[in-house]
Amino acid sequence: METTQDAIMITLKILGTLGLLIFGMRMMSNALQQLAGPQLRHVLGRMTTNRFAGMLTGTGVTCAVQSSSATTVMTVSFVSAGLLTLGQAISVIMGANIGTTLTAWIMSLGYNVDLTNVVFPAFLVGILLIYHKRHRHVGDFLFGIAFMFFALVLLSTAGKELDLEHNQDVIRFFSSFDTGSYLTILAFLAIGTVITCLVQSSAAVMAITILLCSTGVLPIHLGIALVMGENIGTTATANLAALGANTDARRAALAHLLFNVFGVIWVMCVFYPFVDGVCHLAGYNPAAGGQTERLPVVLAMFHTCFNVTNTAILIGFIPQMEKLVRWLLPDKEGQHEEAFKLKYIKANLIQTPEIAVLQAQKETAHFGQQVQEMFATVKEMLNEDDIKRREEIFQQIEHDEDVSDKAEITIAQFLEQVSEGHLSNDTKGKIRQMLREIGELESIGDSCFRLARTIHRRDQQGKSFDDNQQRNLIEMMSLCDKALSQMNLVLSEPLERHDTRETYYYENNINTMRDRLKDDNVVAVNERKYDYAQGTAYGELVGELEKLGDYVVNVVEARFGQIK
């Protein structure tokens, strides 16, 4: 009875230790992303079409944040935000698979070196830094890495307490599997895949695999099969994150899955010679047995050799992989995106505030382009001779105005969600700017609707503009359209390329023209060149176009941080 109770307690201890391991790795990864967020953003954002540069970037970033899932989800986010092409993303993902092998080496170190003397000083320094707000993220990182090493120490201790190497039932259970059978290898590969998908942590499954192998009860071939399964299972995180993303982001996540599946297929074709070669590199003889202390090193070595070799094979076939995922996930033909539909923001892809801010900036620029397209529809309505067609255009603008209101709310909610995290003053400032920008952009959408409504009301009254009025309105709309184009350049390009002078130039011209046309309109009505109702509609359009120009100025000023 006591033996059973001891086994249950030790099992619970192992499970709790795994939880501590996952928490430590996540804490460390999040802290590193907070510390290096802007740098990671610039490194990934400046990727070139050079596949080797992409692969090295993915390797370096993953080694830094100690999470291939974090790097892959980050990469998918960048594809969704239009900052990386699909081909660049595939090369980064390949590098992420190499970078994640460092985790296995850290774990193998934890089983071969007593880390206790390092853990407790790290806890002490970490908690002191956490209370010192300026260095909070450094403290979080130290705490995370201390938790991770402490969990490895506890896991190693629990494994020894479990004494599996002397448990005949466990030994008989694993001995019942034929390690020379491909069916057995495939079964353990499937087990590793399923467990990793369920716990969403390849590190935890790797830790259990190392624990079982280090006690000598799990044959190395079965342990390696579990490791291959972990490589496939870890792709679930990015694929789940990409479910709500755009097509290219889902393609990048699928490429990650195909990369690892292809690797497993070719390794299975040469499984036993490949494993023997890895064992030889690690100084372990599987036929002789014993040397269980070398098995964690063998697993780490296999993980590295597998991912490095797989990358070396596939890096030359990135264009072909890109074509394959495009074929598997084709663009939907005959379907057009609804006006103002969010293009870059996907709430489930928020990974760091820096990435979220980039997504919001791209979305805001897209919003600006959409309101300019809405304004172009108003111009079309003014120039259309067929009254029935003008009615159809008015209904379209009415719909677009409603959807633009929803877009503003959605972007604002996204930014509010981002602002709940720990942000730098620079990031907080950018969020305030974007909230002002989207508010003013929505006002431009409202202004477009009011312009269309005035034209629609004129039609219902049976009125029309004379040639002079029509010509003046078209000229003023042309000025507003140029101001909108300049605004969209400011929203979509680096700020150092622009200033506010050109926007102010267009605003002054619009204001001057507004004053002239209003005065001319009063004179024309008094001289009965046209009636009061026609003059009123004309004056409302001129006044609304001037307001639209003011909203454009407000957007540009917000973009330059001139928030009033």
Coordinates of C-alpha atoms in Angstrom, one line a residue, residues 6-474:
D6 CA 4.7 6.5 -2.9
A7 CA 4.3 5.9 -6.6
I8 CA 1.2 8.1 -6.8
M9 CA 3.0 10.9 -4.9
I10 CA 6.1 10.7 -7.1
T11 CA 3.9 10.7 -10.2
L12 CA 2.0 13.8 -9.0
K13 CA 5.4 15.4 -8.2
I14 CA 6.5 14.7 -11.8
L15 CA 3.3 16.2 -13.3
G16 CA 3.7 19.3 -11.0
T17 CA 7.3 19.6 -12.0
L18 CA 6.3 19.5 -15.7
G19 CA 3.9 22.4 -15.0
L20 CA 6.7 24.3 -13.3
L21 CA 8.9 23.6 -16.4
I22 CA 6.3 24.9 -18.8
F23 CA 5.7 27.9 -16.6
G24 CA 9.4 28.7 -16.4
M25 CA 10.0 28.4 -20.1
R26 CA 6.9 30.6 -20.9
M27 CA 8.0 33.2 -18.3
M28 CA 11.5 33.3 -19.7
S29 CA 10.3 33.4 -23.3
N30 CA 7.8 36.2 -22.6
A31 CA 10.4 38.2 -20.7
L32 CA 12.9 37.9 -23.6
Q33 CA 10.2 39.0 -26.1
Q34 CA 9.4 42.0 -24.0
L35 CA 13.1 42.9 -23.7
A36 CA 14.0 42.3 -27.3
G37 CA 10.6 43.0 -28.9
P38 CA 11.6 46.1 -30.9
Q39 CA 14.9 44.4 -32.0
L40 CA 13.0 41.2 -33.0
R41 CA 10.5 43.3 -34.9
H42 CA 13.2 45.1 -36.9
V43 CA 15.2 41.9 -37.5
L44 CA 12.2 40.1 -38.9
G45 CA 10.8 43.2 -40.5
R46 CA 13.9 43.7 -42.5
M47 CA 14.1 40.2 -43.9
T48 CA 15.3 40.0 -47.5
T49 CA 14.5 37.3 -50.1
N50 CA 17.8 35.6 -49.1
R51 CA 16.7 32.3 -47.8
F52 CA 19.9 31.7 -45.8
A53 CA 19.5 35.0 -44.0
G54 CA 15.9 34.1 -43.2
M55 CA 17.1 30.7 -41.8
L56 CA 19.8 32.2 -39.7
T57 CA 17.4 34.9 -38.4
G58 CA 14.9 32.2 -37.4
T59 CA 17.6 30.2 -35.6
G60 CA 18.9 33.2 -33.7
V61 CA 15.5 34.5 -32.7
T62 CA 14.4 31.0 -31.4
C63 CA 17.7 30.6 -29.5
A64 CA 17.0 34.0 -27.9
V65 CA 13.4 33.4 -26.9
Q66 CA 13.8 29.7 -26.3
S67 CA 10.5 28.8 -28.1
S68 CA 10.1 27.7 -31.7
S69 CA 6.3 28.1 -31.2
A70 CA 6.8 31.8 -30.2
T71 CA 9.0 32.4 -33.3
T72 CA 6.7 30.6 -35.6
V73 CA 3.5 32.4 -34.3
M74 CA 5.5 35.7 -34.5
T75 CA 6.4 34.8 -38.1
V76 CA 2.8 34.0 -38.9
S77 CA 1.8 37.3 -37.4
F78 CA 4.2 39.1 -39.6
V79 CA 2.9 37.3 -42.7
S80 CA -0.6 38.2 -41.6
A81 CA 0.5 41.9 -41.2
G82 CA 2.1 41.9 -44.6
L83 CA 5.6 42.4 -43.3
L84 CA 7.0 39.1 -44.5
T85 CA 6.4 37.2 -47.8
L86 CA 5.4 33.6 -47.6
G87 CA 8.9 32.5 -48.9
Q88 CA 10.7 34.6 -46.3
A89 CA 8.4 33.1 -43.6
I90 CA 9.2 29.5 -44.7
S91 CA 13.0 30.2 -44.3
V92 CA 12.5 31.7 -40.9
I93 CA 10.4 28.7 -39.8
M94 CA 13.2 26.4 -41.0
G95 CA 15.7 28.3 -38.8
A96 CA 13.2 28.2 -35.9
N97 CA 13.4 24.4 -36.0
I98 CA 17.1 24.5 -35.7
G99 CA 17.0 27.1 -32.9
T100 CA 14.6 25.0 -30.8
T101 CA 17.2 22.2 -30.5
L102 CA 19.0 24.3 -27.9
T103 CA 16.2 23.5 -25.5
A104 CA 17.0 19.8 -25.8
W105 CA 20.6 20.5 -25.0
I106 CA 19.7 22.6 -22.0
M107 CA 17.5 19.7 -20.7
S108 CA 20.2 17.1 -21.3
L109 CA 22.6 19.4 -19.3
G110 CA 20.0 19.5 -16.5
Y111 CA 20.2 15.7 -16.3
N112 CA 24.0 15.6 -16.2
V113 CA 25.0 18.6 -14.2
D114 CA 23.8 19.6 -10.7
L115 CA 22.2 23.0 -11.2
T116 CA 21.0 23.6 -7.7
N117 CA 23.8 26.0 -6.9
V118 CA 22.8 28.2 -9.8
V119 CA 19.0 28.1 -9.3
F120 CA 18.6 29.7 -5.8
P121 CA 20.9 32.7 -6.5
A122 CA 19.0 33.3 -9.7
F123 CA 15.7 33.3 -7.7
L124 CA 17.2 35.9 -5.3
V125 CA 18.5 38.2 -8.0
G126 CA 15.4 37.8 -10.1
I127 CA 13.0 38.8 -7.3
L128 CA 15.1 41.8 -6.5
L129 CA 15.0 43.0 -10.1
I130 CA 11.2 42.3 -10.4
Y131 CA 10.6 44.7 -7.5
H132 CA 12.9 47.2 -9.3
K133 CA 10.4 48.1 -12.0
R134 CA 13.0 49.5 -14.4
H135 CA 14.6 46.0 -14.7
R136 CA 11.4 44.0 -14.3
H137 CA 11.7 42.0 -17.5
V138 CA 15.3 41.0 -16.7
G139 CA 14.0 39.8 -13.3
D140 CA 11.2 37.8 -15.1
F141 CA 13.8 36.2 -17.4
L142 CA 16.0 35.2 -14.4
F143 CA 13.0 33.9 -12.6
G144 CA 11.8 31.9 -15.7
I145 CA 15.2 30.3 -16.3
A146 CA 15.5 29.5 -12.6
F147 CA 12.1 27.8 -12.6
M148 CA 13.1 25.9 -15.7
F149 CA 16.4 24.6 -14.2
F150 CA 14.8 24.0 -10.8
A151 CA 12.1 21.9 -12.6
L152 CA 14.8 19.9 -14.4
V153 CA 16.5 19.2 -11.0
L154 CA 13.2 18.1 -9.5
L155 CA 12.4 16.0 -12.5
S156 CA 15.8 14.2 -12.3
T157 CA 15.3 13.7 -8.6
A158 CA 11.7 12.4 -9.1
G159 CA 12.9 10.0 -11.8
K160 CA 15.5 8.5 -9.4
E161 CA 12.8 8.2 -6.7
L162 CA 10.5 6.5 -9.0
D163 CA 13.2 3.8 -9.5
L164 CA 11.8 2.7 -12.8
E165 CA 14.9 0.8 -13.7
H166 CA 14.1 -1.7 -10.9
N167 CA 10.3 -1.8 -11.6
Q168 CA 9.8 -5.1 -13.3
D169 CA 6.3 -4.3 -14.5
V170 CA 7.5 -1.1 -16.3
I171 CA 10.5 -2.9 -17.7
R172 CA 8.4 -5.7 -19.0
F173 CA 5.9 -3.2 -20.5
F174 CA 8.5 -1.4 -22.6
S175 CA 10.4 -4.6 -23.4
S176 CA 7.2 -6.0 -24.9
F177 CA 7.6 -3.6 -27.8
D178 CA 9.8 -4.7 -30.7
T179 CA 12.2 -1.9 -31.3
G180 CA 13.2 -3.4 -34.6
S181 CA 9.6 -3.1 -36.0
Y182 CA 8.6 0.0 -38.0
L183 CA 5.1 -0.4 -36.7
T184 CA 6.3 0.1 -33.2
I185 CA 8.3 3.2 -34.2
L186 CA 5.3 4.6 -36.0
A187 CA 3.1 3.9 -33.0
F188 CA 5.4 5.9 -30.6
L189 CA 5.8 8.6 -33.2
A190 CA 2.0 9.0 -33.2
I191 CA 1.9 9.0 -29.4
G192 CA 4.5 11.8 -29.3
T193 CA 2.5 13.8 -31.8
V194 CA -0.8 13.4 -30.0
I195 CA 0.6 14.2 -26.5
T196 CA 2.5 17.3 -27.8
C197 CA -0.7 18.5 -29.5
L198 CA -2.6 18.1 -26.3
V199 CA -0.2 19.7 -23.9
Q200 CA 1.0 22.3 -26.4
S201 CA 4.5 22.0 -25.2
S202 CA 7.2 20.0 -26.9
A203 CA 9.6 20.9 -24.1
A204 CA 7.4 19.0 -21.5
V205 CA 7.2 15.9 -23.7
M206 CA 10.9 16.1 -24.4
A207 CA 11.5 16.3 -20.6
I208 CA 9.4 13.1 -20.0
T209 CA 11.2 11.4 -22.9
I210 CA 14.6 12.2 -21.4
L211 CA 13.4 11.1 -18.0
L212 CA 12.2 7.7 -19.3
C213 CA 15.4 7.2 -21.4
S214 CA 17.7 8.2 -18.6
T215 CA 16.3 5.6 -16.3
G216 CA 17.0 3.0 -18.9
V217 CA 13.4 1.6 -19.2
L218 CA 12.6 3.3 -22.5
P219 CA 14.8 2.0 -25.4
I220 CA 16.5 4.8 -27.3
H221 CA 14.8 3.9 -30.6
L222 CA 11.4 4.5 -29.0
G223 CA 12.6 7.7 -27.3
I224 CA 13.7 9.0 -30.7
A225 CA 10.3 8.1 -32.2
L226 CA 8.7 10.2 -29.5
V227 CA 11.0 13.1 -30.4
M228 CA 10.0 12.9 -34.0
G229 CA 6.4 13.0 -32.9
E230 CA 7.1 16.1 -30.8
N231 CA 8.5 17.8 -34.0
I232 CA 5.1 17.3 -35.7
G233 CA 3.0 18.0 -32.6
T234 CA 4.7 21.4 -32.0
T235 CA 3.4 22.7 -35.3
A236 CA -0.2 22.6 -33.9
T237 CA 0.4 25.9 -32.0
A238 CA 1.1 27.9 -35.2
N239 CA -1.7 26.2 -37.1
L240 CA -4.2 27.0 -34.3
A241 CA -3.0 30.6 -34.2
A242 CA -3.4 30.9 -37.9
L243 CA -7.0 29.7 -38.1
G244 CA -8.4 33.2 -38.0
A245 CA -5.6 34.7 -40.1
N246 CA -5.4 35.5 -43.8
T247 CA -4.6 32.9 -46.4
D248 CA -0.8 33.6 -46.5
A249 CA -0.5 33.3 -42.7
R250 CA -2.3 29.9 -42.8
R251 CA 0.0 28.8 -45.7
A252 CA 3.0 29.7 -43.5
A253 CA 1.7 27.6 -40.6
L254 CA 1.0 24.7 -43.1
A255 CA 4.5 25.0 -44.4
H256 CA 5.8 24.4 -40.9
L257 CA 3.8 21.2 -40.6
L258 CA 4.9 20.0 -44.1
F259 CA 8.5 20.7 -43.3
N260 CA 8.4 18.5 -40.2
V261 CA 6.3 15.8 -41.8
F262 CA 8.7 15.6 -44.7
G263 CA 11.6 15.3 -42.3
V264 CA 9.9 12.4 -40.5
I265 CA 9.2 10.6 -43.8
W266 CA 12.8 10.6 -45.0
V267 CA 14.1 9.7 -41.5
M268 CA 11.8 6.7 -41.4
C269 CA 13.3 5.5 -44.7
V270 CA 16.7 5.4 -43.1
F271 CA 15.7 5.2 -39.5
Y272 CA 18.0 2.6 -38.0
P273 CA 21.2 3.6 -39.9
F274 CA 20.5 7.3 -39.0
V275 CA 19.9 6.5 -35.3
D276 CA 23.1 4.4 -35.2
G277 CA 25.0 7.3 -36.7
V278 CA 23.7 9.7 -34.1
C279 CA 24.5 7.3 -31.3
H280 CA 28.0 6.9 -32.6
L281 CA 28.4 10.7 -32.6
A282 CA 27.2 10.9 -29.0
G283 CA 29.5 8.0 -27.9
Y284 CA 26.7 5.6 -27.2
N285 CA 26.4 1.9 -28.3
P286 CA 22.8 0.9 -28.5
A287 CA 23.7 -2.8 -28.9
A288 CA 25.8 -2.9 -25.7
G289 CA 23.2 -1.1 -23.5
G290 CA 24.0 0.6 -20.3
Q291 CA 25.5 4.1 -20.3
T292 CA 22.0 5.5 -19.5
E293 CA 23.7 8.9 -18.6
R294 CA 24.5 9.3 -22.3
L295 CA 20.9 8.9 -23.4
P296 CA 19.8 12.5 -22.8
V297 CA 22.8 13.6 -25.0
V298 CA 21.8 11.1 -27.7
L299 CA 18.2 12.6 -27.8
A300 CA 19.5 16.1 -28.0
M301 CA 22.0 15.1 -30.7
F302 CA 19.3 13.4 -32.7
H303 CA 17.0 16.4 -32.4
T304 CA 19.8 18.6 -33.7
C305 CA 20.9 16.3 -36.5
F306 CA 17.3 15.8 -37.6
N307 CA 16.5 19.5 -37.9
V308 CA 19.8 20.6 -39.4
T309 CA 19.7 17.8 -42.0
N310 CA 16.1 18.5 -42.8
T311 CA 16.8 22.2 -43.3
A312 CA 19.9 21.5 -45.4
I313 CA 17.7 19.3 -47.7
L314 CA 14.7 21.6 -48.0
I315 CA 16.2 25.1 -48.0
G316 CA 16.9 24.8 -51.7
F317 CA 13.2 23.9 -52.3
I318 CA 11.5 26.9 -50.7
P319 CA 9.9 28.1 -54.0
Q320 CA 8.5 24.6 -54.5
M321 CA 7.2 24.5 -50.9
E322 CA 5.6 27.9 -51.5
K323 CA 3.9 26.6 -54.6
L324 CA 2.7 23.4 -52.8
V325 CA 1.1 25.3 -49.9
R326 CA -0.5 27.7 -52.4
W327 CA -1.9 24.7 -54.2
L328 CA -3.2 23.2 -51.0
L329 CA -4.7 26.5 -49.8
P330 CA -5.7 28.3 -52.9
D331 CA -7.2 31.8 -53.0
K332 CA -11.0 31.7 -53.1
E333 CA -12.1 32.6 -56.6
G334 CA -15.1 34.7 -57.3
Q335 CA -15.1 36.2 -53.8
H336 CA -14.1 39.8 -53.0
E337 CA -13.3 41.1 -49.5
E338 CA -16.1 43.1 -48.1
A339 CA -15.2 46.8 -48.0
F340 CA -13.4 47.8 -44.7
K341 CA -13.0 44.1 -43.7
L342 CA -10.0 43.9 -41.4
K343 CA -7.0 42.7 -43.4
Y344 CA -4.1 42.5 -40.9
I345 CA -5.4 42.4 -37.4
K346 CA -6.2 38.9 -36.0
A347 CA -6.8 39.0 -32.3
N348 CA -5.6 35.4 -31.7
L349 CA -2.2 36.3 -33.2
I350 CA -1.2 38.9 -30.6
Q351 CA 2.2 37.8 -29.5
T352 CA 4.0 40.9 -28.3
P353 CA 2.9 44.6 -28.1
E354 CA 5.4 45.5 -30.8
I355 CA 3.9 43.0 -33.3
A356 CA 0.4 44.1 -32.3
V357 CA 1.3 47.8 -32.9
L358 CA 2.7 46.9 -36.3
Q359 CA -0.5 45.1 -37.2
A360 CA -2.6 48.0 -36.0
Q361 CA -0.4 50.5 -38.1
K362 CA -0.9 48.4 -41.2
E363 CA -4.6 48.1 -40.5
T364 CA -4.9 51.9 -40.0
A365 CA -3.1 52.5 -43.3
H366 CA -5.5 50.0 -44.9
F367 CA -8.4 51.9 -43.3
G368 CA -7.1 55.1 -44.8
Q369 CA -7.0 53.6 -48.3
Q370 CA -10.6 52.3 -47.9
V371 CA -12.0 55.7 -46.9
Q372 CA -10.3 57.2 -50.0
E373 CA -12.0 54.5 -52.1
M374 CA -15.3 55.5 -50.4
F375 CA -14.6 59.2 -51.4
A376 CA -14.0 58.0 -55.0
T377 CA -17.4 56.4 -54.9
V378 CA -18.9 59.8 -53.8
K379 CA -17.2 61.4 -56.8
E380 CA -18.6 58.7 -59.0
M381 CA -22.1 59.5 -57.6
L382 CA -21.7 63.2 -58.4
N383 CA -20.6 62.6 -62.0
E384 CA -23.2 59.9 -62.7
D385 CA -26.0 61.0 -65.1
D386 CA -28.4 58.1 -64.5
I387 CA -30.5 58.8 -61.4
K388 CA -31.2 55.1 -60.8
R389 CA -27.4 54.4 -60.8
R390 CA -26.9 57.3 -58.3
E391 CA -29.5 55.6 -56.0
E392 CA -27.5 52.3 -56.1
I393 CA -24.2 54.1 -55.4
F394 CA -25.9 55.9 -52.5
Q395 CA -26.9 52.6 -51.0
Q396 CA -23.4 51.3 -51.4
I397 CA -21.9 54.3 -49.6
E398 CA -24.6 54.0 -46.8
H399 CA -23.4 50.4 -46.3
D400 CA -19.7 51.3 -46.4
E401 CA -20.3 54.0 -43.8
D402 CA -21.9 51.5 -41.4
V403 CA -19.0 49.0 -41.9
S404 CA -16.4 51.7 -41.4
D405 CA -18.0 52.4 -38.0
K406 CA -17.5 48.8 -37.1
A407 CA -13.9 48.8 -38.3
E408 CA -13.1 51.8 -36.1
I409 CA -14.6 50.0 -33.1
T410 CA -12.7 46.7 -33.9
I411 CA -9.3 48.4 -34.3
A412 CA -9.9 50.4 -31.1
Q413 CA -10.8 47.3 -29.1
F414 CA -7.7 45.6 -30.5
L415 CA -5.6 48.6 -29.3
E416 CA -7.3 48.5 -25.9
Q417 CA -6.4 44.8 -25.6
V418 CA -2.8 45.6 -26.4
S419 CA -2.7 48.4 -23.9
E420 CA -3.5 46.1 -21.1
G421 CA 0.0 44.6 -21.2
H422 CA 3.2 46.1 -19.9
L423 CA 4.1 48.7 -22.5
S424 CA 7.0 51.1 -23.0
N425 CA 6.2 54.8 -23.1
D426 CA 7.0 54.8 -26.8
T427 CA 4.4 52.1 -27.5
K428 CA 1.8 53.8 -25.3
G429 CA 2.3 56.9 -27.4
K430 CA 1.9 55.1 -30.6
I431 CA -1.4 53.5 -29.4
R432 CA -2.7 57.0 -28.5
Q433 CA -1.8 58.3 -31.9
M434 CA -3.5 55.4 -33.7
L435 CA -6.7 55.8 -31.6
R436 CA -6.8 59.4 -32.8
E437 CA -6.0 58.4 -36.4
I438 CA -8.8 55.8 -36.6
G439 CA -11.3 58.3 -35.0
E440 CA -10.5 60.9 -37.6
L441 CA -10.6 58.3 -40.4
E442 CA -14.0 57.3 -39.3
S443 CA -15.0 61.0 -39.4
I444 CA -13.8 61.0 -43.1
G445 CA -16.1 58.1 -43.7
D446 CA -19.0 59.9 -42.0
S447 CA -18.2 63.0 -44.2
C448 CA -18.3 60.9 -47.3
F449 CA -21.8 59.6 -46.3
R450 CA -23.0 63.2 -45.6
L451 CA -21.8 64.3 -49.1
A452 CA -23.6 61.3 -50.7
R453 CA -26.8 62.0 -48.6
T454 CA -26.8 65.7 -49.8
I455 CA -26.6 64.6 -53.4
H456 CA -29.3 62.0 -52.8
R457 CA -31.6 64.6 -51.2
R458 CA -31.0 66.9 -54.1
D459 CA -32.1 64.1 -56.4
Q460 CA -35.3 63.5 -54.4
Q461 CA -36.1 67.2 -54.7
G462 CA -35.7 67.0 -58.5
K463 CA -32.8 69.4 -58.5
S464 CA -29.5 69.4 -60.4
F465 CA -26.4 71.5 -60.5
D466 CA -25.5 73.8 -63.4
D467 CA -22.2 73.3 -65.3
N468 CA -20.4 75.9 -63.2
Q469 CA -21.4 74.3 -59.9
Q470 CA -20.5 70.9 -61.2
R471 CA -17.1 72.1 -62.4
N472 CA -16.4 73.8 -59.0
L473 CA -17.4 70.7 -57.0
I474 CA -15.2 68.4 -59.2

